Short mmCIF file of C-alpha atoms and ligand atoms in Angstrom, two decimals:
data_model
loop_
_atom_site.label_atom_id
_atom_site.label_comp_id
_atom_site.label_asym_id
_atom_site.label_seq_id
_atom_site.Cartn_x
_atom_site.Cartn_y
_atom_site.Cartn_z
CA MET A 759 -2.03 144.46 180.17
CA ARG A 760 -1.48 141.35 178.07
CA LEU A 761 0.28 141.07 174.72
CA THR A 762 -0.22 138.02 172.52
CA ILE A 763 1.96 137.69 169.44
CA LEU A 764 -0.26 136.69 166.52
CA GLY A 765 2.57 136.77 164.02
CA SER A 766 6.34 136.99 164.48
CA GLY A 767 7.40 136.48 160.87
CA THR A 768 7.10 138.21 157.53
CA ASN A 769 5.15 137.74 154.29
CA LEU A 770 6.14 134.19 153.40
CA HIS A 771 7.88 132.82 156.44
CA PRO A 772 7.48 129.01 156.49
CA THR A 773 6.55 128.64 160.17
CA ARG A 774 5.49 132.07 161.42
CA ALA A 775 2.54 134.29 160.57
CA ALA A 776 3.42 137.83 159.44
CA ALA A 777 3.09 140.91 161.68
CA GLY A 778 0.18 141.02 164.11
CA TYR A 779 -0.30 141.50 167.87
CA LEU A 780 -3.27 141.29 170.20
CA VAL A 781 -3.23 143.72 173.13
CA ARG A 782 -5.69 143.35 175.98
CA THR A 783 -6.22 146.27 178.38
CA ASP A 784 -9.72 147.58 179.15
CA GLN A 785 -9.88 147.40 175.33
CA THR A 786 -9.18 144.60 172.86
CA ILE A 787 -6.81 146.09 170.31
CA LEU A 788 -4.91 144.74 167.34
CA LEU A 789 -1.53 146.06 166.24
CA ASP A 790 -1.16 145.26 162.54
CA PHE A 791 -2.96 142.45 160.74
CA GLY A 792 -0.61 140.62 158.41
CA PRO A 793 -1.18 137.35 156.52
CA ARG A 794 -2.03 134.31 158.68
CA THR A 795 -2.54 136.38 161.85
CA LEU A 796 -6.34 136.11 161.60
CA SER A 797 -6.06 132.31 161.98
CA ASN A 798 -3.92 132.82 165.07
CA LEU A 799 -6.40 135.36 166.44
CA LEU A 800 -9.12 132.67 166.29
CA LYS A 801 -6.85 130.33 168.28
CA THR A 802 -6.69 132.84 171.17
CA GLY A 803 -10.41 132.46 171.79
CA VAL A 804 -10.96 136.22 171.52
CA ASP A 805 -14.28 137.12 169.87
CA ARG A 806 -13.17 138.87 166.68
CA HIS A 807 -16.48 140.73 166.53
CA ARG A 808 -15.63 142.57 169.77
CA ILE A 809 -12.44 144.12 168.39
CA THR A 810 -13.04 147.85 168.15
CA HIS A 811 -9.63 149.35 167.29
CA ILE A 812 -6.97 148.20 164.85
CA LEU A 813 -3.72 150.16 164.76
CA PHE A 814 -1.61 149.85 161.62
CA SER A 815 2.08 150.73 161.58
CA HIS A 816 2.32 151.11 157.79
CA PHE A 817 0.90 149.62 154.64
CA HIS A 818 3.18 146.88 153.50
CA ALA A 819 1.13 143.72 152.83
CA ASP A 820 2.78 141.77 155.65
CA HIS A 821 1.15 144.25 158.07
CA PHE A 822 -2.42 144.58 156.81
CA SER A 823 -3.59 141.98 154.29
CA ASP A 824 -5.62 139.84 156.73
CA PHE A 825 -7.70 142.93 157.48
CA ILE A 826 -9.48 142.36 154.15
CA THR A 827 -10.63 138.88 155.18
CA PHE A 828 -11.52 140.13 158.67
CA TYR A 829 -13.59 142.98 157.24
CA PHE A 830 -15.48 140.80 154.74
CA ASP A 831 -16.25 138.35 157.55
CA ALA A 832 -17.48 141.20 159.79
CA VAL A 833 -19.83 142.50 157.09
CA ILE A 834 -21.25 139.03 156.34
CA TYR A 835 -21.67 138.35 160.07
CA THR A 836 -23.63 141.55 160.68
CA LYS A 837 -25.55 141.70 157.38
CA HIS A 838 -26.48 138.09 156.83
CA GLY A 839 -25.53 136.20 159.98
CA GLY A 840 -27.82 138.08 162.35
CA GLY A 841 -24.86 139.24 164.40
CA TRP A 842 -23.99 142.61 165.89
CA ARG A 843 -20.66 144.30 166.32
CA PRO A 844 -19.61 147.67 167.76
CA ASP A 845 -18.06 150.46 165.69
CA LEU A 846 -14.69 149.67 164.16
CA THR A 847 -11.93 152.27 164.26
CA LEU A 848 -8.98 151.87 161.90
CA ILE A 849 -5.91 153.90 162.80
CA GLY A 850 -2.77 154.31 160.77
CA PRO A 851 -0.29 156.77 159.33
CA ARG A 852 -1.09 159.08 156.42
CA GLY A 853 -2.46 157.00 153.57
CA ALA A 854 -4.76 154.95 155.80
CA LYS A 855 -7.93 156.73 154.72
CA ALA A 856 -7.22 156.38 151.00
CA LEU A 857 -6.33 152.71 151.36
CA PHE A 858 -9.35 151.64 153.42
CA ARG A 859 -11.78 153.76 151.41
CA SER A 860 -10.53 152.16 148.22
CA ILE A 861 -10.80 148.64 149.68
CA MET A 862 -14.41 149.32 150.69
CA ALA A 863 -15.32 151.05 147.43
CA THR A 864 -13.85 148.23 145.33
CA PHE A 865 -16.41 145.73 146.67
CA PRO A 866 -19.85 147.43 146.45
CA SER A 867 -21.75 145.07 148.77
CA PHE A 868 -19.14 145.76 151.43
CA SER A 869 -19.06 149.54 151.11
CA ASP A 870 -22.04 150.17 153.39
CA PRO A 871 -21.65 147.88 156.41
CA PRO A 872 -24.27 147.75 159.20
CA PHE A 873 -21.66 149.02 161.69
CA ARG A 874 -19.77 152.29 161.64
CA VAL A 875 -16.20 152.39 160.43
CA HIS A 876 -14.06 155.29 161.62
CA LEU A 877 -10.82 156.07 159.81
CA LYS A 878 -8.13 157.98 161.65
CA GLU A 879 -4.73 159.09 160.41
CA VAL A 880 -2.11 159.76 163.06
CA THR A 881 1.32 161.30 163.36
CA ASP A 882 2.63 161.95 166.87
CA ARG A 883 -0.49 162.94 168.84
CA ALA A 884 -1.64 160.70 171.68
CA LEU A 885 -5.20 159.45 171.86
CA ARG A 886 -7.13 157.83 174.66
CA VAL A 887 -9.45 154.89 174.20
CA GLY A 888 -11.23 154.16 177.47
CA GLU A 889 -8.46 153.89 180.08
CA THR A 890 -5.81 153.10 177.48
CA LEU A 891 -3.41 155.78 176.26
CA ILE A 892 -2.04 155.25 172.75
CA THR A 893 0.85 157.35 171.48
CA PRO A 894 1.89 156.94 167.84
CA ARG A 895 5.24 158.20 166.66
CA ARG A 896 6.74 158.42 163.21
CA VAL A 897 9.68 156.10 162.70
CA VAL A 898 12.09 155.64 159.81
CA HIS A 899 11.46 152.50 157.72
CA VAL A 900 11.46 152.94 153.93
CA PRO A 901 12.21 156.46 152.62
CA ASP A 902 9.00 158.32 151.63
CA LEU A 903 6.77 155.73 153.31
CA ASN A 904 4.72 156.87 156.30
CA SER A 905 5.43 154.49 159.18
CA VAL A 906 4.61 154.78 162.86
CA GLY A 907 5.35 152.86 166.01
CA TYR A 908 2.92 152.77 168.95
CA ARG A 909 3.30 153.20 172.69
CA ILE A 910 0.41 151.79 174.71
CA GLU A 911 0.04 152.69 178.39
CA TYR A 912 -2.43 151.15 180.79
CA LYS A 913 -2.52 150.98 184.60
CA GLY A 914 1.08 152.15 184.95
CA LYS A 915 2.52 149.68 182.43
CA THR A 916 3.91 150.50 178.99
CA LEU A 917 4.15 148.42 175.84
CA VAL A 918 5.90 149.70 172.71
CA TYR A 919 5.67 148.27 169.21
CA SER A 920 8.15 149.54 166.62
CA GLY A 921 6.29 148.42 163.50
CA ASP A 922 8.96 148.11 160.84
CA ALA A 923 11.81 150.47 161.60
CA GLN A 924 15.44 151.26 161.21
CA TYR A 925 17.46 152.39 164.18
CA CYS A 926 16.42 156.05 164.74
CA ASP A 927 16.22 158.56 167.62
CA SER A 928 12.47 158.66 167.29
CA LEU A 929 12.21 154.94 168.06
CA VAL A 930 14.49 155.27 171.08
CA ARG A 931 12.24 158.04 172.39
CA LEU A 932 9.11 156.00 171.77
CA CYS A 933 10.61 153.13 173.80
CA ARG A 934 11.71 155.27 176.75
CA ASP A 935 11.40 153.23 180.03
CA ALA A 936 8.93 150.77 178.46
CA ASP A 937 8.16 147.59 180.37
CA VAL A 938 8.04 145.65 177.11
CA ALA A 939 9.27 146.73 173.66
CA VAL A 940 8.52 144.59 170.60
CA LEU A 941 11.10 145.50 167.97
CA ASP A 942 11.59 144.73 164.29
CA CYS A 943 14.37 142.13 164.23
CA SER A 944 14.24 141.27 160.56
CA PHE A 945 17.88 140.32 160.31
CA PRO A 946 20.71 138.80 162.33
CA ALA A 947 23.55 141.16 163.25
CA THR A 948 25.84 138.92 161.22
CA LYS A 949 23.79 139.45 158.04
CA PRO A 950 22.11 142.89 158.19
CA GLY A 951 19.78 144.07 155.45
CA PRO A 952 18.14 147.31 154.34
CA VAL A 953 15.29 149.33 155.94
CA HIS A 954 14.95 147.12 159.05
CA MET A 955 16.94 146.61 162.22
CA HIS A 956 19.09 143.62 163.00
CA ALA A 957 19.28 141.96 166.40
CA GLY A 958 22.22 144.07 167.58
CA GLU A 959 20.38 147.30 166.79
CA CYS A 960 17.29 146.05 168.64
CA GLY A 961 19.51 145.57 171.69
CA GLN A 962 20.98 149.04 171.22
CA VAL A 963 17.54 150.70 171.08
CA ALA A 964 16.38 148.80 174.17
CA GLU A 965 19.53 149.71 176.11
CA GLU A 966 19.47 153.40 175.19
CA ALA A 967 15.76 153.63 176.02
CA GLY A 968 16.03 151.80 179.36
CA VAL A 969 13.55 149.08 178.36
CA ASP A 970 12.87 146.28 180.84
CA ARG A 971 12.01 143.40 178.46
CA LEU A 972 12.90 143.33 174.78
CA VAL A 973 10.84 141.11 172.49
CA LEU A 974 12.47 140.34 169.15
CA SER A 975 10.00 139.75 166.33
CA HIS A 976 9.34 140.10 162.57
CA PHE A 977 11.93 137.53 161.55
CA TYR A 978 13.00 136.85 158.01
CA PRO A 979 14.18 133.22 157.75
CA PRO A 980 17.93 134.09 158.08
CA ALA A 981 17.20 135.65 161.48
CA ASP A 982 15.84 132.28 162.63
CA ARG A 983 19.08 130.58 161.74
CA ALA A 984 21.16 132.89 163.97
CA ASP A 985 21.28 133.33 167.74
CA VAL A 986 19.49 136.67 167.67
CA LYS A 987 18.91 136.61 171.44
CA ALA A 988 22.64 136.52 172.12
CA GLN A 989 23.27 139.19 169.48
CA ALA A 990 20.74 141.55 171.09
CA ALA A 991 22.10 140.78 174.56
CA GLU A 992 25.56 141.99 173.50
CA ASN A 993 24.13 145.52 173.57
CA PHE A 994 21.33 145.20 176.14
CA ARG A 995 21.44 144.31 179.83
CA GLY A 996 17.71 143.62 180.27
CA THR A 997 15.71 140.51 179.42
CA VAL A 998 15.58 139.39 175.78
CA ILE A 999 12.67 137.26 174.55
CA LYS A 1000 12.61 135.69 171.10
CA GLY A 1001 9.06 136.18 169.84
CA LYS A 1002 6.97 133.29 168.61
CA ASP A 1003 3.40 133.01 167.44
CA LEU A 1004 0.79 132.81 170.22
CA LEU A 1005 3.26 133.69 172.97
CA THR A 1006 1.51 135.80 175.64
CA ILE A 1007 3.43 138.29 177.75
CA ARG A 1008 1.88 139.88 180.82
CA MET A 1009 2.90 143.21 182.27
ZN1 ZN B 2394 7.51 147.27 156.01
ZN1 ZN B 2395 7.14 144.09 157.70
#
């Protein structure tokens, strides 16, 4: 399994794209699709028209807005460019169907694409795509907002992505014994903020869950100005990696 970080920042970070990750197993999967991550996807050399599943953690713009550009491009490619693409399955927490239906309905020439679009809302039930097992789990982010993290298992290896999350038992359980956990490190421990974790809490989650490698990501600019690796390592004995755009991690 290979993970490539497409975006390790937030909405308007000056040097990092917002949230987005490319996961390669027997499938080519995207986790979130925030602003500027589509440009980074092109840099990986992956054929965007072969992506069949996109998993969304929640519907803040820094996690989904490049999907709109991706979708328009896919429709133009298949309708007018003579291209073909397989079905596209969009997976997310409750609210996903209403959001994607409204995006498609808003633009009439894009509401009936030449490929099938499947919409799936998830809570905590696992699903299998080919040989890849995907387990979503609800996590706490903003009160009253449906947010999930994802656990992806393939050939005995496990990758977990928190989405945006606060420290919560559910996230620790999702991360249990993961080879790699990519956690929301919006803030430095020295300057924590609301509804996200800081570096120290990322270390705490990784330690309690028995994670092997912790990848810190989703940085607001103040997190870049602190030594978040050292702050996470104060609570975690495993390996800490500071995420950056286009970094690939193999497991
Ligand atoms: Zn969010
Ligand atoms: Zn976010």
